[in-house]
C-alpha positions as a printed Julia matrix, in Angstrom:
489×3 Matrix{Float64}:
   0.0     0.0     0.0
   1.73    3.19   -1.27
   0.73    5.75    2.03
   1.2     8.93    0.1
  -1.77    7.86   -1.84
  -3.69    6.94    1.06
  -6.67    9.51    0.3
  -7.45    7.47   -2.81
  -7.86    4.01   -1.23
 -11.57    2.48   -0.01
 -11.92    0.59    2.84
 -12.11   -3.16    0.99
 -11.48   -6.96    2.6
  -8.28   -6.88    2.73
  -8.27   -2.76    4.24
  -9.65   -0.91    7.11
  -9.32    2.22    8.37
 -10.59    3.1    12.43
 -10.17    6.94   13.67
  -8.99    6.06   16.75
  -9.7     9.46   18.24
 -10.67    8.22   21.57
  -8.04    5.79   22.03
  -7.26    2.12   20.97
 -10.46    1.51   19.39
 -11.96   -1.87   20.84
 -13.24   -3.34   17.21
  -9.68   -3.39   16.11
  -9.75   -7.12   17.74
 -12.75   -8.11   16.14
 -10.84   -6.63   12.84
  -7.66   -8.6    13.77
  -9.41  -11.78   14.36
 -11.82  -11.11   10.82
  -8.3   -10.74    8.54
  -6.58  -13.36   10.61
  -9.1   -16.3     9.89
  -9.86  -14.64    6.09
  -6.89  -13.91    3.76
  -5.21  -11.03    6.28
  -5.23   -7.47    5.61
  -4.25   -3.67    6.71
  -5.48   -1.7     9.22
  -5.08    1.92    9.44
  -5.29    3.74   12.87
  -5.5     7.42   12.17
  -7.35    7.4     9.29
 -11.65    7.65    8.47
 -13.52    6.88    5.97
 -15.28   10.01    3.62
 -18.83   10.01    2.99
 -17.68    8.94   -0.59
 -16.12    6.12    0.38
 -12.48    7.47    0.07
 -10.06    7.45    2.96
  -8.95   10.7     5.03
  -6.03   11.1     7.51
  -6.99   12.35   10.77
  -3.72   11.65   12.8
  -3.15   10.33   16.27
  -2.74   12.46   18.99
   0.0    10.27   21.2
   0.98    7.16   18.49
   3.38    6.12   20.67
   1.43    5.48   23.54
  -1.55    3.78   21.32
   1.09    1.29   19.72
   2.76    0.66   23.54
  -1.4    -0.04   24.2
  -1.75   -2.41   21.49
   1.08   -4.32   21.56
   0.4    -5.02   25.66
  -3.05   -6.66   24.54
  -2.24   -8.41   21.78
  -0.19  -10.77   23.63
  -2.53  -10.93   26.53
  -5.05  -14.12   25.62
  -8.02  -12.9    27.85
  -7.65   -9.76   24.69
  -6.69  -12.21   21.41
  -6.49  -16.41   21.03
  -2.86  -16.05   19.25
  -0.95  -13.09   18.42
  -0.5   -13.62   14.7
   1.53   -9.99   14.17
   5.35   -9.43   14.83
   6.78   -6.73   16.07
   7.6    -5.32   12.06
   3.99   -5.92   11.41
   2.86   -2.75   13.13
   4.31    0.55   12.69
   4.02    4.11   13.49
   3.68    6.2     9.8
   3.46    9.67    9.06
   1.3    11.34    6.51
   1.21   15.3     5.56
   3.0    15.3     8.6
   0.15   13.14   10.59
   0.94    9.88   12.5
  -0.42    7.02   11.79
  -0.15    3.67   12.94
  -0.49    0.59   10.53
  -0.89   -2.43   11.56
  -0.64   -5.3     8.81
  -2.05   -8.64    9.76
  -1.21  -11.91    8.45
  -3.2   -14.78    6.91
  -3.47  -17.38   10.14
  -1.83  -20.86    9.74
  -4.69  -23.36    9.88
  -3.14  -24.87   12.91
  -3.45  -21.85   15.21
  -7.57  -20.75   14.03
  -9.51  -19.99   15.03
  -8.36  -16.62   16.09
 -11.06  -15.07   18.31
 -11.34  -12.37   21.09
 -12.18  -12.2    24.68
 -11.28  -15.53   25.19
 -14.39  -17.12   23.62
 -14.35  -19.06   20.43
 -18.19  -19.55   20.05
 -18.74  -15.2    20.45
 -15.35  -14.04   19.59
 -14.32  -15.78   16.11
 -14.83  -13.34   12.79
 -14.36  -13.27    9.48
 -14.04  -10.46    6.53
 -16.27  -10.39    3.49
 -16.85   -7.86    1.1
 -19.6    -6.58    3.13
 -16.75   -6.2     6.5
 -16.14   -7.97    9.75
 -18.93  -10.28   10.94
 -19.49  -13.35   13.86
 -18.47  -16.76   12.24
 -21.7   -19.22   12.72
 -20.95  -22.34   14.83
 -20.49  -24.39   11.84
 -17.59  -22.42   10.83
 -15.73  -22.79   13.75
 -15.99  -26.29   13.69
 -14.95  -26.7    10.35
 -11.91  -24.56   11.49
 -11.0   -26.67   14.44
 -11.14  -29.64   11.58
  -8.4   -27.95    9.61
  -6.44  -27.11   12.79
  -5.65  -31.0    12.95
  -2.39  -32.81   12.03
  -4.55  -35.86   11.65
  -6.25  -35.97    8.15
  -9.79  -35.85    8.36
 -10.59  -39.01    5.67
  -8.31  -41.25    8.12
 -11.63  -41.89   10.27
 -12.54  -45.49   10.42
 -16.33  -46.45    9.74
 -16.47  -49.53   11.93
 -20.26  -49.63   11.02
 -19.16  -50.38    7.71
 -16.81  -53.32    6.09
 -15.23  -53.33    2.96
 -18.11  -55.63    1.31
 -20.67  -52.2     1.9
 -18.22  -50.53   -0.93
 -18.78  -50.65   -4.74
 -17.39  -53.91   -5.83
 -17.01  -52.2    -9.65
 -15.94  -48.67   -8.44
 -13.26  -50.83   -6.66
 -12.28  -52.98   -9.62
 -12.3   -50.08  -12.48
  -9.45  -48.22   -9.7
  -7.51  -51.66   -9.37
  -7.34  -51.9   -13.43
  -5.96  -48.13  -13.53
  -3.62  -49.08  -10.77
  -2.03  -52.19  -12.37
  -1.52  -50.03  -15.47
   0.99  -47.97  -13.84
   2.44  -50.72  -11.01
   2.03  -53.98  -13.47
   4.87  -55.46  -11.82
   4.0   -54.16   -7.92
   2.99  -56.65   -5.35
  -0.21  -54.57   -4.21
  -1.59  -55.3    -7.78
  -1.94  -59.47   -6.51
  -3.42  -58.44   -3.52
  -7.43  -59.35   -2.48
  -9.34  -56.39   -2.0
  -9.32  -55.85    1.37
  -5.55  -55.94    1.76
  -5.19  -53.87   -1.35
  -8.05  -51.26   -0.01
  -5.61  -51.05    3.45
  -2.57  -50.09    1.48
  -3.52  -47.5    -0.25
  -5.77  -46.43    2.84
  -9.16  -46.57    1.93
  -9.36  -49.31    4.61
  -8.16  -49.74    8.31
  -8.28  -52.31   10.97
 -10.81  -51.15   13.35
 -10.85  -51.54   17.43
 -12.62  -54.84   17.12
  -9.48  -56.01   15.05
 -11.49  -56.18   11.49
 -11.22  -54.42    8.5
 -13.27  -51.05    8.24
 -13.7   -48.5     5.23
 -11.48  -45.5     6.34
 -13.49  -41.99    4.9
 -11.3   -42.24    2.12
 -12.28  -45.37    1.25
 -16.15  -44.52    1.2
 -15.71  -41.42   -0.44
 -14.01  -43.04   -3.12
 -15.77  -46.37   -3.59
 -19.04  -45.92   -1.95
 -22.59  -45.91   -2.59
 -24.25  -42.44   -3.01
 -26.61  -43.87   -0.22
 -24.01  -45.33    2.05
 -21.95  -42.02    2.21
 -24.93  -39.52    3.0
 -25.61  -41.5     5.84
 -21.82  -40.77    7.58
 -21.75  -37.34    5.18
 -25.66  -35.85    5.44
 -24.38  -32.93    3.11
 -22.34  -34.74    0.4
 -23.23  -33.82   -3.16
 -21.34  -33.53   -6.49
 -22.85  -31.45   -9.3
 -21.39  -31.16  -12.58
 -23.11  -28.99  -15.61
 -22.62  -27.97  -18.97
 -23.74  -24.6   -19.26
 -22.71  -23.24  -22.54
 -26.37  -21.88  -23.79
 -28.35  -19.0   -21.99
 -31.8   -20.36  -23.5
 -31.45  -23.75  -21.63
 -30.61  -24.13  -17.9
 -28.05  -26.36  -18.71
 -27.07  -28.76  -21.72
 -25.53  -31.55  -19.41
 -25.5   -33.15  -16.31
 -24.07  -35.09  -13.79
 -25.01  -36.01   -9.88
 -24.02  -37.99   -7.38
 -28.04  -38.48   -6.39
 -28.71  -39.6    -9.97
 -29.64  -43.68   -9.06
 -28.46  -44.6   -12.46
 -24.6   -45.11  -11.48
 -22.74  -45.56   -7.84
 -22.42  -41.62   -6.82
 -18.84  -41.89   -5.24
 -15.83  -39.52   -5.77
 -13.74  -41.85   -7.95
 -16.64  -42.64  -10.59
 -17.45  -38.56  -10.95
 -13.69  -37.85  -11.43
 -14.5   -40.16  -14.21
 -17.24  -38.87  -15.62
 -16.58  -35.56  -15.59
 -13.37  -35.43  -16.94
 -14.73  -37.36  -19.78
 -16.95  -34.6   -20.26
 -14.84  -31.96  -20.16
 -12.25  -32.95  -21.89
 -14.15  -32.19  -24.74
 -13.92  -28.54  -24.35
 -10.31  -28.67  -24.88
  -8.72  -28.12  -28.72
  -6.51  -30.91  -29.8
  -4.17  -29.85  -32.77
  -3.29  -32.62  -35.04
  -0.02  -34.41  -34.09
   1.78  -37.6   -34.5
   3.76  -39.58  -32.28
   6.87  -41.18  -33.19
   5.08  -44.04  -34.36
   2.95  -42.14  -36.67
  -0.26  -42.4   -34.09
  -2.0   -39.42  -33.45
  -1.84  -37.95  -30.51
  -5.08  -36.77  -28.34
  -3.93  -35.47  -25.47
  -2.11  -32.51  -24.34
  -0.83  -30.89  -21.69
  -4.27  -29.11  -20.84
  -5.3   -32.76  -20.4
  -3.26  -32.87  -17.66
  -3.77  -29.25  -16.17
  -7.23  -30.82  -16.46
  -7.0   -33.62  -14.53
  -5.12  -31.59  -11.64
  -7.79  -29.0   -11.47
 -10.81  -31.82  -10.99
  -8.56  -34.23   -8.5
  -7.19  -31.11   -6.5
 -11.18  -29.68   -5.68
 -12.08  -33.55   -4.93
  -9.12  -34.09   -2.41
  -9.83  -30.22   -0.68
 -13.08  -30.32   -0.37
 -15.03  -30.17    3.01
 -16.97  -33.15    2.87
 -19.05  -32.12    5.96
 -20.05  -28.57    4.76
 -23.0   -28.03    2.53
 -23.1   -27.32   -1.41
 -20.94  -29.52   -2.35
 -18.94  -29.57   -4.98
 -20.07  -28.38   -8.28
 -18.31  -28.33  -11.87
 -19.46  -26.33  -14.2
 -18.26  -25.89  -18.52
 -19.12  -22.63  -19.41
 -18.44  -20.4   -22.36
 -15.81  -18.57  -20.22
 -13.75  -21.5   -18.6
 -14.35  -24.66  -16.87
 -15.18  -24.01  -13.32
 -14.24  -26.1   -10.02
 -15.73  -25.04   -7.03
 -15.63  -26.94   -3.27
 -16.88  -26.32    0.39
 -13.65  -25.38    2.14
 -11.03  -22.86    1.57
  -7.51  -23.24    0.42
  -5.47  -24.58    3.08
  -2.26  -23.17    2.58
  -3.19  -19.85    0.93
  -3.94  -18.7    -2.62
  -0.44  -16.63   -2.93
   1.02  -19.9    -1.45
  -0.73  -22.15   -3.63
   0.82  -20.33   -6.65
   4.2   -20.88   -5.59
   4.32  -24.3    -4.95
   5.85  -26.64   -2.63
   4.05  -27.06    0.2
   1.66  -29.43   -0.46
  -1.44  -29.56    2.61
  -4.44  -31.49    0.73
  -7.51  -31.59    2.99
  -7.98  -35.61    2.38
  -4.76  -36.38    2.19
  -5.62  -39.88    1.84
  -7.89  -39.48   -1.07
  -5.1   -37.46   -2.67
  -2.9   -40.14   -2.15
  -5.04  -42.23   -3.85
  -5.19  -39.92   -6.72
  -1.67  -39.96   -6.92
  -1.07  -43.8    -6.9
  -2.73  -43.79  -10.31
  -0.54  -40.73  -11.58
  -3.36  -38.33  -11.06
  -2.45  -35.09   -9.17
   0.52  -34.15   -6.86
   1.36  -35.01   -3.84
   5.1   -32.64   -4.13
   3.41  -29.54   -3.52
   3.77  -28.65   -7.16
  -0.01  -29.36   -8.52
  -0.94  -26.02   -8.97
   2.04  -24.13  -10.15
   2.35  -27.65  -12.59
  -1.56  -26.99  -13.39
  -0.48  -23.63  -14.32
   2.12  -23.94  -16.76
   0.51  -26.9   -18.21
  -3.05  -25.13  -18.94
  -1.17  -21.86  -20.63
   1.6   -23.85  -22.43
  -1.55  -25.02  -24.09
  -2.19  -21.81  -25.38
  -5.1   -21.09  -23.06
  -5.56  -17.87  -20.39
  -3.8   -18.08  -16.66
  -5.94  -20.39  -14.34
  -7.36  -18.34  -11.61
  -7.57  -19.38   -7.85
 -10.68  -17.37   -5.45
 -11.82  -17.96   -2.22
 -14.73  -16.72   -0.65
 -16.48  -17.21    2.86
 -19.85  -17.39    4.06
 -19.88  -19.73    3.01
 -16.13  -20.56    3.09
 -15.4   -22.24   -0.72
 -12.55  -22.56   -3.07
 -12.69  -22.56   -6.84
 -10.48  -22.79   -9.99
 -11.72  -21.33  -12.98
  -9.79  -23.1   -16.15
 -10.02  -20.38  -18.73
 -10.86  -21.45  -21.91
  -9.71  -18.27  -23.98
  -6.5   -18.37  -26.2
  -3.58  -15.96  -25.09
  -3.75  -14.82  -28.82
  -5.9   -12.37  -30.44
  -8.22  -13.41  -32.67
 -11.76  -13.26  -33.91
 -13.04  -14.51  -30.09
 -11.76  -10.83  -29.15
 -12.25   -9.15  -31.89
 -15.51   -7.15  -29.75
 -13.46   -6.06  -27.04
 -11.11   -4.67  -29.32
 -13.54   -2.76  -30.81
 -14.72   -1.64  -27.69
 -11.31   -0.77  -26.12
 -10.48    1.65  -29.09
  -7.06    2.02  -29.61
  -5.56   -0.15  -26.77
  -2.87   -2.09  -28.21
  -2.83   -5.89  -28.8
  -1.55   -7.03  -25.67
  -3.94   -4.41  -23.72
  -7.05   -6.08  -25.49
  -6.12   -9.3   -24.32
  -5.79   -8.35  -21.2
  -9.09   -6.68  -21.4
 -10.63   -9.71  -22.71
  -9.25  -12.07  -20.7
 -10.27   -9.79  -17.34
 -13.78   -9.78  -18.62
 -13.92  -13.4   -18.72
 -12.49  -13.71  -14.95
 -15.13  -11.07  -14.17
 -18.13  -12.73  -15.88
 -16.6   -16.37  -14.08
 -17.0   -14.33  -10.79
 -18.65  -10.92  -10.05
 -17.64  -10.25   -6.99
 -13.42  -10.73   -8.0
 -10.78   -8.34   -7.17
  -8.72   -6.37   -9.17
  -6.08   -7.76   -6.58
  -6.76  -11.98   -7.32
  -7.27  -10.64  -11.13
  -3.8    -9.66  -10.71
  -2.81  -12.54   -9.08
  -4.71  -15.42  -11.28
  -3.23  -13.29  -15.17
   0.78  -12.49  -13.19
  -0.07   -9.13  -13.69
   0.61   -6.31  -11.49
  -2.28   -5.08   -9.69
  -1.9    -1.59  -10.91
  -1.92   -2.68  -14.8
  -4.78   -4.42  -14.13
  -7.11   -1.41  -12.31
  -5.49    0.52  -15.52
  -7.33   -2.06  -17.8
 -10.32   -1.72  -15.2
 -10.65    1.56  -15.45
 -10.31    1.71  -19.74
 -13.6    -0.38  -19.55
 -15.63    1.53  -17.16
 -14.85    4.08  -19.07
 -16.21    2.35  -22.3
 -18.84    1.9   -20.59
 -17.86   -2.15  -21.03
 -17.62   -2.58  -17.46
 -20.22   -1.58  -14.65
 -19.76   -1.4   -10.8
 -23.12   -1.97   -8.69
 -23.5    -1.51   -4.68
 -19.95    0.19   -4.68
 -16.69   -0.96   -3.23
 -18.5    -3.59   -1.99
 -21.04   -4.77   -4.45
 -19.93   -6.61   -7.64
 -19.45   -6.33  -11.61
 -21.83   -6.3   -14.34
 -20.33   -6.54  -17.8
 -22.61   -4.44  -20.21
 -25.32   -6.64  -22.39
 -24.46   -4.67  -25.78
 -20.52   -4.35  -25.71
């Protein structure tokens, strides 16, 4: 955040601003604890917000004093659960000669949320939206205490269950893709019960027989089996490429006609949606064509990376969706080690880390820590636009959008040129490829714009701003509202 230009920010979820006039403002915990459990954020002390929405310095009467005041409770835990701030994280500023204090607060490790205030969990945990701070709802917390765990949470053993309540063919069709990559392994001579323990989709229980683990009904269940241990489970895949039909394909885990499970949809629906991806003609090096591509793979990541992170206990599910824009994966939970984490690489914290493993066994997905950055460079070697990573909370989800527009200008943005004037080339793509994110999800930020394209965030409110002023772009319910992209452009 450049300071001098402080006059021209809005308050946002990743920025507040508090007066402070009276002293240390009590809401700044409630603020602390919001960014903490969200994606993190600023707070300015000295600073109020215009009737316009823009940001003006007010100045602190004693800064010292106020940072001497905050720094004493945030290490007290009757004030705040776990001081996530070091001492560089908050610092006295000046501004026209006005102190300030700014106070930058990291992203939480899932092993220390919640974060909450007052020494209450239940009335003291918050997160930030686009609408500001606000309580977290019981089942929130809960499903933050899950994530605090070392244990992963599709270890649990079903002892209600054996491994004759799982889908015999579900169970068969993974053992076939299995001995294709391990033809020589021992695992591949095992029965199924022995096998299903390996990999860990089955555990000796405390009566000393073998159990399903929650890996191993996820996968290989029965739709009907696994809504009675997960009530909320559901997986939703559409095709929605027309706006005169509601959809133009479809795919559920309630549909009766097939088994439901996680390992049959991954199936499905990347049969599906491989479709939407161009294959150029190429021949191998004996003279067979070739019909995958990298994409494929990018492809493959994106689906088995949602599956393995999603919150299994949480409603809405997950749902897939192929639309003109991109091929969308959204699941209940949020992104374990970060979106600006998750780009880089490396440090690989799957939600069912069991399931994942699974995934991997049969060269799907990666274990490493390198899926996403891999699932990057694979999707726009292929020619196609930057994948994009969101969260959001309230519910707390995590999606990938896929985009399915070339990096190359063509007739597909031959409009937006139009529309831009005389932007250059690389401008319009930009442009186009923006609109798309936008259109993919309203309510995005200039900032994970930025973020998803490897843009700077500047370039991109440049690009921003060129189609407001088009009239291409339009902002509803201000800084907090979302984007409409103009019917006739």
């Amino acid at each position: 955040m450049d300071l001098a230009k402080l006059e021209t920010y809005k308050e946002n979820n990743r920025l507040e601003a508090k007066a402070a006039q009276g002293g240390l403002p009590k809401s700044i915990w409630e603020t602390i604890s919001a960014f903490a459990n969200t994606e993190g954020g600023i707070i300015v002390l000295g600073a109020k917000e215009r009737r316009d929405g823009t940001l003006e310095v007010v100045g602190l009467g004693d800064a010292d004093k106020m940072l001497d005041d905050f720094w004493n409770a945030a290490h007290s835990p009757d004030k705040l659960s776990c001081c996530v701030m070091s001492d560089r994280d908050a610092n006295i500023e000046s501004v026209d000669d006005k102190e300030l204090i700014v106070v930058e607060v990291p992203r939480a490790d899932r092993r220390l949320r919640p974060i909450y205030v007052n020494g209450n969990p239940v009335t003291g945990t918050y997160r930030r939206d686009h609408k500001g701070d606000y309580r977290c709802a019981s089942n929130e917390i809960q499903a933050m205490y899950r994530d605090a765990s070392d244990e992963p949470v599709d270890t649990r053993i079903h002892e209600n269950l054996t491994v004759d309540d799982l889908f015999a063919e579900t169970i068969g069709s993974y053992r076939r893709s299995y001995e294709l990559h391990h033809n020589a392994h021992a695992w591949a001579y095992l029965p199924d019960d022995e096998f299903l323990c390996r990999i860990g989709a089955a555990k000796v229980g405390s009566d000393g027989k073998v159990h399903p683990t929650s890996a191993g009904l996820l996968m290989f269940g029965e739709e009907w089996r696994i809504m009675a241990e997960f009530p909320h489970y559901f997986l939703d895949y559409r095709q929605e490429l027309s706006t005169d039909e509601r959809w133009q394909g479809r795919i559920t885990s309630q549909d009766d006609s097939w088994s439901g499970n996680v390992f049959d949809f991954y199936r499905r629906v990347f049969n599906n949606m491989k479709q939407a991806i161009n294959v150029p003609f190429k021949l191998d090096e004996n003279s067979q064509r070739v019909d995958e591509t990298e994409a494929h793979d990018a492809l493959r990541e994106a689906i088995a990376n949602c599956l393995t992170n999603a919150d299994y206990n949480e409603r809405r599910g997950v749902v897939f969706l192929w639309k003109e824009d991109g091929l969308h994966f959204s699941n209940p939970g949020g992104f374990r080690v970060g979106i600006k984490d998750a780009y880089i690489g490396g440090n690989s914290d799957p939600r069912n880390e069991t399931m994942m493993k699974m995934f991997t066994l049969i060269n799907i997905g990666e274990r490493a820590g390198g899926g996403i950055p891999d699932m990057v460079k694979k999707w726009t070697s292929s020619g196609y636009g930057t994948p994009v990573l969101s969260e959001q909370v309230n519910p707390e989800r995590s999606t990938i959008l896929l985009p399915l527009v070339k990096e190359s200008v063509g007739n597909d943005v031959g409009n937006v040129g139009n529309d831009v004037g005389n932007a250059n080339s690389e401008a319009v793509t930009t442009a186009e490829r923006v609109l798309r994110l936008v259109a993919g999800n309203p309510k995005i930020s200039a900032q994970s714009i930025a973020a998803g394209l490897g843009m700077s965030k500047r370039h991109i409110e440049r690009v921003m701003a060129g189609l407001r002023d088009e009239g291409i772009l339009i902002r509803e319910g201000g800084t907090r509202g979302s984007w409409v992209i103009a019917k006739n452009r």
